[in-house]
Coordinates of C-alpha atoms in Angstrom, one line a residue:
Chain A
X1 CA 0.0 0.0 0.0
X2 CA 2.5 2.6 1.2
X3 CA 2.4 6.3 0.4
X4 CA -0.5 5.9 -2.2
X5 CA -2.8 5.6 0.8
X6 CA -1.9 9.1 1.9
X7 CA -2.8 10.4 -1.6
X8 CA -6.0 8.3 -1.6
X9 CA -7.1 9.6 1.8
X10 CA -6.7 13.2 0.6
X11 CA -8.6 12.5 -2.7
X12 CA -11.4 10.8 -0.7
X13 CA -11.7 14.1 1.2
X14 CA -11.2 12.5 4.6
X15 CA -10.2 14.9 7.3
X16 CA -7.0 16.9 7.1
X17 CA -5.8 15.9 10.5
X18 CA -2.7 13.8 11.3
X19 CA -2.5 12.8 15.0
X20 CA 0.9 13.0 16.7
X21 CA 0.7 10.1 19.1
X22 CA 3.4 10.9 21.7
X23 CA 2.7 9.3 25.1
X24 CA 4.8 11.8 27.0
X25 CA 3.8 11.9 30.7
X26 CA 1.7 8.7 30.5
X27 CA 2.5 6.1 33.0
X28 CA 4.7 3.4 31.3
X29 CA 2.3 0.5 31.9
X30 CA -0.6 2.5 30.5
X31 CA 1.0 3.6 27.2
X32 CA -0.4 0.8 25.0
X33 CA -3.9 1.0 26.5
X34 CA -3.8 4.8 26.1
X35 CA -2.8 4.5 22.5
X36 CA -5.5 2.0 21.6
X37 CA -8.1 4.1 23.4
X38 CA -7.3 7.3 21.4
X39 CA -7.0 5.4 18.1
X40 CA -10.4 3.8 18.7
X41 CA -12.0 7.1 19.6
X42 CA -10.6 8.9 16.5
X43 CA -11.2 6.2 13.9
X44 CA -12.9 7.8 10.9
X45 CA -12.2 11.3 12.1
X46 CA -8.4 11.5 11.8
X47 CA -6.7 10.5 8.6
X48 CA -3.1 9.8 9.6
X49 CA -1.1 9.0 12.7
X50 CA 2.4 10.1 13.3
X51 CA 4.5 8.0 15.6
X52 CA 7.9 9.0 16.9
X53 CA 10.6 7.8 19.4
X54 CA 8.5 8.6 22.5
X55 CA 6.1 5.8 21.6
X56 CA 8.6 3.5 19.9
X57 CA 11.2 3.6 22.7
X58 CA 8.5 3.0 25.3
X59 CA 6.8 0.0 23.8
X60 CA 9.3 -1.4 21.2
X61 CA 8.9 -1.7 17.5
X62 CA 6.9 -4.9 17.6
X63 CA 4.2 -3.5 19.7
X64 CA 4.0 -0.5 17.4
X65 CA 3.6 -3.0 14.6
X66 CA 0.7 -4.6 16.5
X67 CA -1.0 -1.2 16.9
X68 CA -0.6 -0.4 13.2
X69 CA -2.0 -3.9 12.3
X70 CA -5.0 -3.3 14.5
X71 CA -5.9 0.0 12.7
X72 CA -4.2 -0.7 9.4
X73 CA -7.0 0.5 7.1
X74 CA -8.3 3.3 9.3
X75 CA -5.2 5.6 9.2
X76 CA -2.1 6.2 7.2
X77 CA 1.0 5.7 9.3
X78 CA 3.9 8.1 9.4
X79 CA 7.1 7.2 11.3
X80 CA 8.6 10.4 12.6
X81 CA 12.1 9.6 13.7
X82 CA 13.5 12.8 12.2
X83 CA 16.0 10.7 10.3
X84 CA 19.3 12.5 9.8
X85 CA 22.1 9.9 9.3
X86 CA 24.4 8.2 6.8
X87 CA 23.1 5.9 4.1
X88 CA 23.6 2.5 5.6
X89 CA 21.9 3.5 8.8
X90 CA 19.0 5.3 7.0
X91 CA 18.2 2.4 4.7
X92 CA 18.4 -0.1 7.5
X93 CA 15.9 1.9 9.6
X94 CA 13.6 2.6 6.6
X95 CA 13.3 -1.1 5.9
X96 CA 12.4 -1.9 9.6
X97 CA 9.8 0.8 9.6
X98 CA 8.3 -0.4 6.4
X99 CA 8.2 -4.0 7.6
X100 CA 6.0 -3.2 10.6
X101 CA 3.5 -1.3 8.4
X102 CA 4.4 2.4 8.2
X103 CA 3.3 4.1 5.0
X104 CA 5.8 7.0 5.2
X105 CA 8.9 8.2 7.0
X106 CA 10.0 11.7 8.0
X107 CA 13.6 12.6 7.3
X108 CA 15.6 15.7 7.7
X109 CA 17.2 17.1 4.5
X110 CA 20.3 18.8 5.9
X111 CA 22.3 15.6 5.6
X112 CA 22.6 16.1 1.9
X113 CA 22.5 13.8 -1.1
X114 CA 25.4 11.4 -1.7
X115 CA 25.9 8.9 1.1
X116 CA 22.6 9.9 2.8
X117 CA 19.4 11.0 1.1
X118 CA 20.1 9.6 -2.4
X119 CA 20.2 6.1 -0.9
X120 CA 17.3 6.7 1.5
X121 CA 15.1 7.9 -1.4
X122 CA 16.1 5.0 -3.6
X123 CA 15.2 2.5 -0.8
X124 CA 11.9 4.2 -0.1
X125 CA 10.9 4.0 -3.7
X126 CA 11.9 0.3 -3.8
X127 CA 9.6 -0.2 -0.7
X128 CA 6.8 2.2 -1.8
X129 CA 7.4 3.9 1.5
X130 CA 6.6 7.7 1.4
X131 CA 9.5 10.0 2.1
X132 CA 8.7 13.3 3.8
X133 CA 11.4 15.9 4.1
X134 CA 11.6 18.5 6.9
X135 CA 12.1 21.8 5.1
X136 CA 11.5 24.1 8.1
X137 CA 10.8 23.2 11.7
X138 CA 8.0 24.7 13.8
X139 CA 9.7 25.9 17.0
X140 CA 11.3 29.2 17.6
X141 CA 14.9 28.0 17.3
X142 CA 14.2 27.0 13.7
X143 CA 14.9 30.6 12.9
X144 CA 18.5 30.1 14.0
X145 CA 19.4 28.1 10.9
X146 CA 16.4 26.8 8.8
X147 CA 15.6 30.3 7.7
X148 CA 19.1 30.5 6.1
X149 CA 19.0 27.0 4.5
X150 CA 15.6 27.0 3.0
X151 CA 16.7 27.2 -0.6
X152 CA 19.4 24.6 -0.2
X153 CA 17.1 22.2 1.6
X154 CA 14.4 22.6 -1.0
X155 CA 16.9 22.0 -3.8
X156 CA 18.1 18.8 -2.0
X157 CA 14.5 17.7 -1.5
X158 CA 13.6 18.1 -5.2
X159 CA 16.8 16.4 -6.3
X160 CA 16.1 13.3 -4.2
X161 CA 12.4 13.5 -5.1
X162 CA 10.7 13.4 -1.8
X163 CA 6.9 12.7 -1.7
X164 CA 6.1 15.5 0.7
X165 CA 7.3 18.2 3.0
X166 CA 7.1 19.1 6.6
X167 CA 6.5 22.8 7.0
X168 CA 5.6 24.8 10.1
X169 CA 2.0 25.9 10.8
X170 CA 3.7 28.5 13.0
X171 CA 5.4 30.1 10.0
X172 CA 2.8 29.8 7.2
X173 CA 4.8 32.0 4.7
X174 CA 7.1 29.0 4.2
X175 CA 4.1 26.9 3.3
X176 CA 2.9 29.4 0.7
X177 CA 6.4 29.8 -0.7
X178 CA 6.9 26.1 -1.0
X179 CA 3.5 25.5 -2.6
X180 CA 4.2 28.1 -5.2
X181 CA 7.4 26.2 -6.2
X182 CA 6.1 22.6 -6.0
X183 CA 2.5 23.0 -7.2
X184 CA 0.1 20.4 -6.0
X185 CA 2.1 17.3 -6.9
X186 CA 3.5 16.8 -3.5
X187 CA 1.9 16.7 -0.1
X188 CA 2.6 19.3 2.7
X189 CA 2.2 18.3 6.3
X190 CA 2.3 21.1 8.9
X191 CA 3.1 20.5 12.6
X192 CA 3.0 23.3 15.2
X193 CA -0.8 23.5 15.6
X194 CA -2.0 23.8 19.2
X195 CA 0.7 23.5 21.9
X196 CA 3.3 25.2 19.7
X197 CA 1.0 28.2 18.9
X198 CA -0.6 28.0 15.5
X199 CA -4.4 27.8 15.3
X200 CA -6.2 25.0 13.5
X201 CA -6.8 25.9 9.9
X202 CA -3.8 28.3 9.7
X203 CA -1.7 25.9 7.7
X204 CA -4.5 24.5 5.5
X205 CA -5.5 28.1 4.6
X206 CA -1.9 28.7 3.5
X207 CA -1.6 25.6 1.3
X208 CA -0.9 22.6 3.6
X209 CA -2.7 19.4 2.9
X210 CA -2.6 18.1 6.5
X211 CA -2.2 19.6 9.9
X212 CA -0.3 17.5 12.4
X213 CA -1.8 17.9 15.9
X214 CA -0.6 16.2 19.0
X215 CA -1.0 17.4 22.6
X216 CA -3.9 19.7 21.7
X217 CA -5.9 16.6 21.0
X218 CA -4.3 13.8 23.1
X219 CA -4.3 15.8 26.3
X220 CA -7.6 17.6 25.8
X221 CA -10.4 16.7 28.1
X222 CA -12.3 15.0 25.3
X223 CA -10.0 14.1 22.3
X224 CA -13.0 13.2 20.1
X225 CA -14.9 16.4 20.6
X226 CA -11.7 18.4 20.2
X227 CA -10.9 16.6 16.9
X228 CA -14.3 17.1 15.5
X229 CA -14.1 20.8 16.3
X230 CA -10.8 21.0 14.4
X231 CA -12.2 19.0 11.5
X232 CA -15.1 21.4 11.3
X233 CA -12.7 24.4 11.2
X234 CA -10.8 22.7 8.4
X235 CA -13.9 22.1 6.4
X236 CA -14.8 25.8 6.7
X237 CA -11.4 26.8 5.6
X238 CA -11.4 24.4 2.7
X239 CA -14.9 25.5 1.7
X240 CA -13.7 29.1 1.4
X241 CA -10.5 28.1 -0.5
X242 CA -10.0 27.3 -4.1
X243 CA -11.3 23.8 -3.6
X244 CA -7.9 22.1 -3.6
Chain B
X1 CA 28.4 8.7 36.6
X2 CA 27.5 10.1 33.2
X3 CA 29.8 12.0 31.0
X4 CA 32.5 12.3 33.6
X5 CA 33.3 8.6 32.7
X6 CA 34.3 9.7 29.2
X7 CA 36.7 12.3 30.6
X8 CA 38.1 9.8 33.1
X9 CA 38.7 7.1 30.5
X10 CA 40.6 9.6 28.4
X11 CA 42.7 10.7 31.4
X12 CA 43.4 7.1 32.3
X13 CA 44.9 6.8 28.8
X14 CA 42.6 4.0 27.8
X15 CA 42.3 3.3 24.1
X16 CA 40.9 6.0 21.8
X17 CA 38.5 3.7 20.1
X18 CA 34.7 4.0 20.3
X19 CA 32.9 1.0 18.8
X20 CA 29.8 1.6 16.7
X21 CA 27.7 -1.4 17.4
X22 CA 25.3 -1.6 14.5
X23 CA 24.0 -5.1 13.8
X24 CA 23.1 -4.4 10.2
X25 CA 22.8 -7.7 8.3
X26 CA 22.9 -9.8 11.4
X27 CA 20.0 -12.3 11.6
X28 CA 17.3 -11.0 13.9
X29 CA 17.5 -13.8 16.5
X30 CA 21.2 -13.5 16.7
X31 CA 21.6 -9.8 17.4
X32 CA 21.8 -10.0 21.2
X33 CA 24.2 -12.9 21.1
X34 CA 26.3 -11.1 18.5
X35 CA 26.4 -7.9 20.6
X36 CA 27.5 -9.8 23.8
X37 CA 30.1 -11.7 21.9
X38 CA 31.8 -8.5 20.5
X39 CA 31.5 -6.6 23.8
X40 CA 33.2 -9.5 25.7
X41 CA 35.9 -9.7 23.1
X42 CA 36.7 -6.0 23.1
X43 CA 36.5 -5.5 26.9
X44 CA 39.5 -3.6 28.0
X45 CA 40.5 -2.7 24.5
X46 CA 37.7 -0.4 23.4
X47 CA 36.8 2.6 25.6
X48 CA 33.3 3.5 24.4
X49 CA 30.4 2.0 22.6
X50 CA 28.1 3.9 20.4
X51 CA 24.6 2.5 20.0
X52 CA 22.0 3.7 17.5
X53 CA 18.6 2.9 16.1
X54 CA 19.8 -0.3 14.2
X55 CA 20.3 -2.0 17.6
X56 CA 17.6 -0.2 19.6
X57 CA 14.8 -0.9 17.1
X58 CA 15.8 -4.5 16.7
X59 CA 16.0 -5.5 20.4
X60 CA 14.1 -2.7 22.2
X61 CA 15.3 -0.2 24.8
X62 CA 15.0 -2.6 27.7
X63 CA 17.4 -5.2 26.1
X64 CA 19.8 -2.4 25.3
X65 CA 19.6 -1.5 29.0
X66 CA 20.5 -5.1 29.9
X67 CA 23.5 -5.0 27.6
X68 CA 24.7 -1.8 29.2
X69 CA 24.2 -3.2 32.7
X70 CA 26.3 -6.2 31.9
X71 CA 29.2 -4.1 30.7
X72 CA 28.5 -1.0 32.7
X73 CA 32.0 -0.3 34.0
X74 CA 33.9 -1.5 31.0
X75 CA 32.8 1.1 28.5
X76 CA 31.2 4.5 28.3
X77 CA 28.0 4.4 26.5
X78 CA 26.9 6.8 23.8
X79 CA 23.4 6.8 22.4
X80 CA 23.5 7.8 18.8
X81 CA 20.0 8.6 17.7
X82 CA 21.1 11.7 15.8
X83 CA 18.5 13.7 17.7
X84 CA 17.0 16.6 15.8
X85 CA 13.6 17.5 17.2
X86 CA 11.6 20.0 19.3
X87 CA 12.2 20.4 23.0
X88 CA 9.5 18.2 24.5
X89 CA 10.5 15.2 22.3
X90 CA 14.2 15.7 22.9
X91 CA 14.0 15.9 26.7
X92 CA 11.7 12.9 26.8
X93 CA 14.1 10.8 24.8
X94 CA 17.1 12.0 26.7
X95 CA 15.5 11.0 30.0
X96 CA 14.7 7.5 28.7
X97 CA 18.3 7.0 27.4
X98 CA 19.7 8.2 30.7
X99 CA 17.5 5.9 32.6
X100 CA 18.8 2.8 30.9
X101 CA 22.4 3.7 31.5
X102 CA 23.7 5.8 28.6
X103 CA 26.5 8.3 29.5
X104 CA 26.1 10.6 26.6
X105 CA 23.8 11.3 23.6
X106 CA 24.5 12.5 20.2
X107 CA 22.4 15.4 18.9
X108 CA 22.4 17.4 15.7
X109 CA 22.8 21.1 16.2
X110 CA 20.8 22.1 13.2
X111 CA 17.5 22.5 15.1
X112 CA 18.8 25.7 16.9
X113 CA 18.5 27.0 20.4
X114 CA 15.0 28.0 21.7
X115 CA 12.5 25.2 21.7
X116 CA 15.1 22.6 21.0
X117 CA 18.8 22.5 22.1
X118 CA 18.5 25.0 25.0
X119 CA 16.0 22.6 26.6
X120 CA 17.9 19.5 25.7
X121 CA 21.1 20.9 27.1
X122 CA 19.4 21.9 30.3
X123 CA 18.0 18.4 30.7
X124 CA 21.3 16.7 30.0
X125 CA 23.1 18.8 32.6
X126 CA 20.3 18.0 35.1
X127 CA 20.9 14.3 34.4
X128 CA 24.7 14.5 34.1
X129 CA 24.2 13.0 30.6
X130 CA 26.9 14.1 28.1
X131 CA 25.7 16.1 25.1
X132 CA 27.6 15.6 21.9
X133 CA 26.8 17.9 18.9
X134 CA 27.2 16.9 15.3
X135 CA 29.2 19.7 13.7
X136 CA 30.0 18.1 10.4
X137 CA 29.0 14.6 9.2
X138 CA 31.4 12.2 7.6
X139 CA 29.8 11.2 4.3
X140 CA 30.1 12.9 0.9
X141 CA 26.8 14.6 1.0
X142 CA 27.9 16.5 4.1
X143 CA 29.5 18.9 1.7
X144 CA 26.1 19.9 0.3
X145 CA 25.2 21.9 3.4
X146 CA 27.4 21.3 6.5
X147 CA 30.3 23.1 4.8
X148 CA 28.1 26.2 4.6
X149 CA 26.7 25.9 8.1
X150 CA 29.9 25.2 10.1
X151 CA 30.1 28.6 11.7
X152 CA 26.5 28.7 12.7
X153 CA 26.4 25.2 14.1
X154 CA 29.6 25.9 16.1
X155 CA 28.1 29.0 17.5
X156 CA 24.9 27.2 18.5
X157 CA 27.0 24.4 20.1
X158 CA 29.0 26.8 22.2
X159 CA 25.9 28.7 23.2
X160 CA 24.1 25.6 24.4
X161 CA 27.4 24.4 25.9
X162 CA 27.7 20.9 24.5
X163 CA 30.3 18.6 26.1
X164 CA 31.8 17.4 22.9
X165 CA 31.6 17.4 19.1
X166 CA 31.2 14.9 16.3
X167 CA 33.5 15.7 13.5
X168 CA 34.4 13.7 10.4
X169 CA 37.6 11.6 10.3
X170 CA 37.1 11.9 6.5
X171 CA 37.6 15.7 6.6
X172 CA 40.2 16.2 9.2
X173 CA 40.6 20.0 8.6
X174 CA 37.2 20.4 10.3
X175 CA 38.7 18.7 13.4
X176 CA 41.8 21.0 13.4
X177 CA 39.7 24.1 12.9
X178 CA 37.4 23.2 15.7
X179 CA 40.2 22.2 18.1
X180 CA 41.8 25.6 17.5
X181 CA 38.6 27.3 18.6
X182 CA 37.6 25.1 21.6
X183 CA 41.0 24.2 23.0
X184 CA 41.1 20.9 24.9
X185 CA 38.1 21.6 27.2
X186 CA 35.7 19.6 25.1
X187 CA 35.9 16.1 23.6
X188 CA 36.0 15.4 19.9
X189 CA 34.7 12.1 18.5
X190 CA 35.4 11.3 14.8
X191 CA 33.3 8.8 12.8
X192 CA 34.1 7.8 9.2
X193 CA 37.1 5.6 10.0
X194 CA 37.2 2.4 7.9
X195 CA 34.2 1.7 5.8
X196 CA 33.7 5.4 5.1
X197 CA 37.3 5.9 4.0
X198 CA 39.5 7.5 6.7
X199 CA 42.4 5.5 8.0
X200 CA 42.9 4.7 11.7
X201 CA 44.8 7.5 13.3
X202 CA 43.9 10.2 10.8
X203 CA 41.5 11.9 13.1
X204 CA 43.6 11.5 16.3
X205 CA 46.5 13.0 14.5
X206 CA 44.4 16.0 13.7
X207 CA 43.2 16.6 17.2
X208 CA 40.3 14.2 17.8
X209 CA 40.1 12.4 21.2
X210 CA 38.3 9.3 20.0
X211 CA 37.8 7.6 16.7
X212 CA 34.4 5.9 16.2
X213 CA 34.8 2.7 14.2
X214 CA 32.0 0.3 13.3
X215 CA 32.0 -2.1 10.4
X216 CA 35.8 -2.1 10.0
X217 CA 35.9 -3.9 13.4
X218 CA 32.5 -5.6 13.8
X219 CA 32.6 -7.2 10.3
X220 CA 36.3 -8.0 10.3
X221 CA 37.4 -11.6 10.4
X222 CA 38.8 -11.2 13.9
X223 CA 37.4 -8.1 15.6
X224 CA 39.8 -8.4 18.5
X225 CA 43.0 -8.5 16.4
X226 CA 41.7 -5.7 14.2
X227 CA 41.0 -3.5 17.2
X228 CA 44.4 -4.2 18.8
X229 CA 46.0 -3.2 15.5
X230 CA 44.1 0.0 15.4
X231 CA 44.9 0.7 19.1
X232 CA 48.6 0.2 18.2
X233 CA 48.3 2.8 15.4
X234 CA 46.7 5.2 17.8
X235 CA 49.4 4.8 20.4
X236 CA 52.1 5.5 17.7
X237 CA 50.2 8.6 16.6
X238 CA 49.7 9.8 20.1
X239 CA 53.4 9.1 20.9
X240 CA 54.5 11.4 18.1
X241 CA 52.0 14.1 19.0
X242 CA 52.2 16.8 21.7
X243 CA 51.2 14.3 24.3
X244 CA 47.6 15.5 24.7

């Protein structure tokens, strides 16, 4: 299946929400139960789930694989390990993540082409595993360097032919700027909504395909109601946009 | 104990070799056995062990903790997850890695200060967990961007007060340049020896404290003999240097 599921979910006009499932602060023995509960509650409302090291290190890759299996068709699955390494490590990790059911992986772009992203991209294509490149991050410190390296990172991303981009909901001008260059052929995911300061809809309005939302949903009093509210905002934003 | 162990091992003039323990290509059910075998063989010869996602994802964090426990005093333990994320994820991961016994973590510097490395550094100091920043990587593609961002990354690293640097054995001028700026107050680790092209001793000769060597040892016919040969080269290099 792989990355085509992401494209299909978008075309089927499912919600534009990707849930960041980070069990930070959850008692160790409750992490799996907590994950299943949220995933059951948000089935049919959220399109994708982003899983990173906070969950993987707590429960192990096999358990993450079981979680994905249980909800395989309900979500697309993004592994967010913020990969940034040399080729033989990257391809090894990508293969493991693909084997347990992930549809896409998030990688940094600053490691460059030869001996890193060239080989990762080749491996992802071989596996039909989506490759999403981090163009600009969403926190304040991203201004220290990402603001200077935008053009270089975009050029690397286009050369290695990523399937999509990670761009900050907190700095929507980067989303607009990137969309102008890449057209609608690649998917844009925007983290930074909620806890990091952007409002739901900000990124979609500026050209993102999906907003990545974590703590604002998972630690809200009622995750389902919160998510439905956000989905409603997204629908309104999309209704007033060009229809894309 | 934490990072002080690294400094102590250097002062005790133990070997300048850090083993990169990446079980890539090893049959899944043999990974733990393979790890113990190598660690037993190299006890007393190698000073540190660098563990990354290839091992962690295969056996899980608890098993990695067991391995560290078994060889706790024989090596210093570096977690190489090439961290590059926002603050709440970084501090969460650092805490888990510390809890299972790691003495230091490797982080990229690219993510900048506020909302990322400031908070990670603070957490590491609180835990007495060493923080090692990647200044330049060792593969060819590092020239795409790291060559342009050297000054910025160094300035970020000094601002957040890392304990040491990762610099490429494959491009020793970066090691010399950095040593000139930082003096001998911080530790320099150099990957890229062996499979990636640098010769043993190249990085030490240019001012590195430790060379990180993986496949050239782990996949050699006799890891122990290979390591002893490398240690011998290091001794010769250090004998002909200033004595640092």
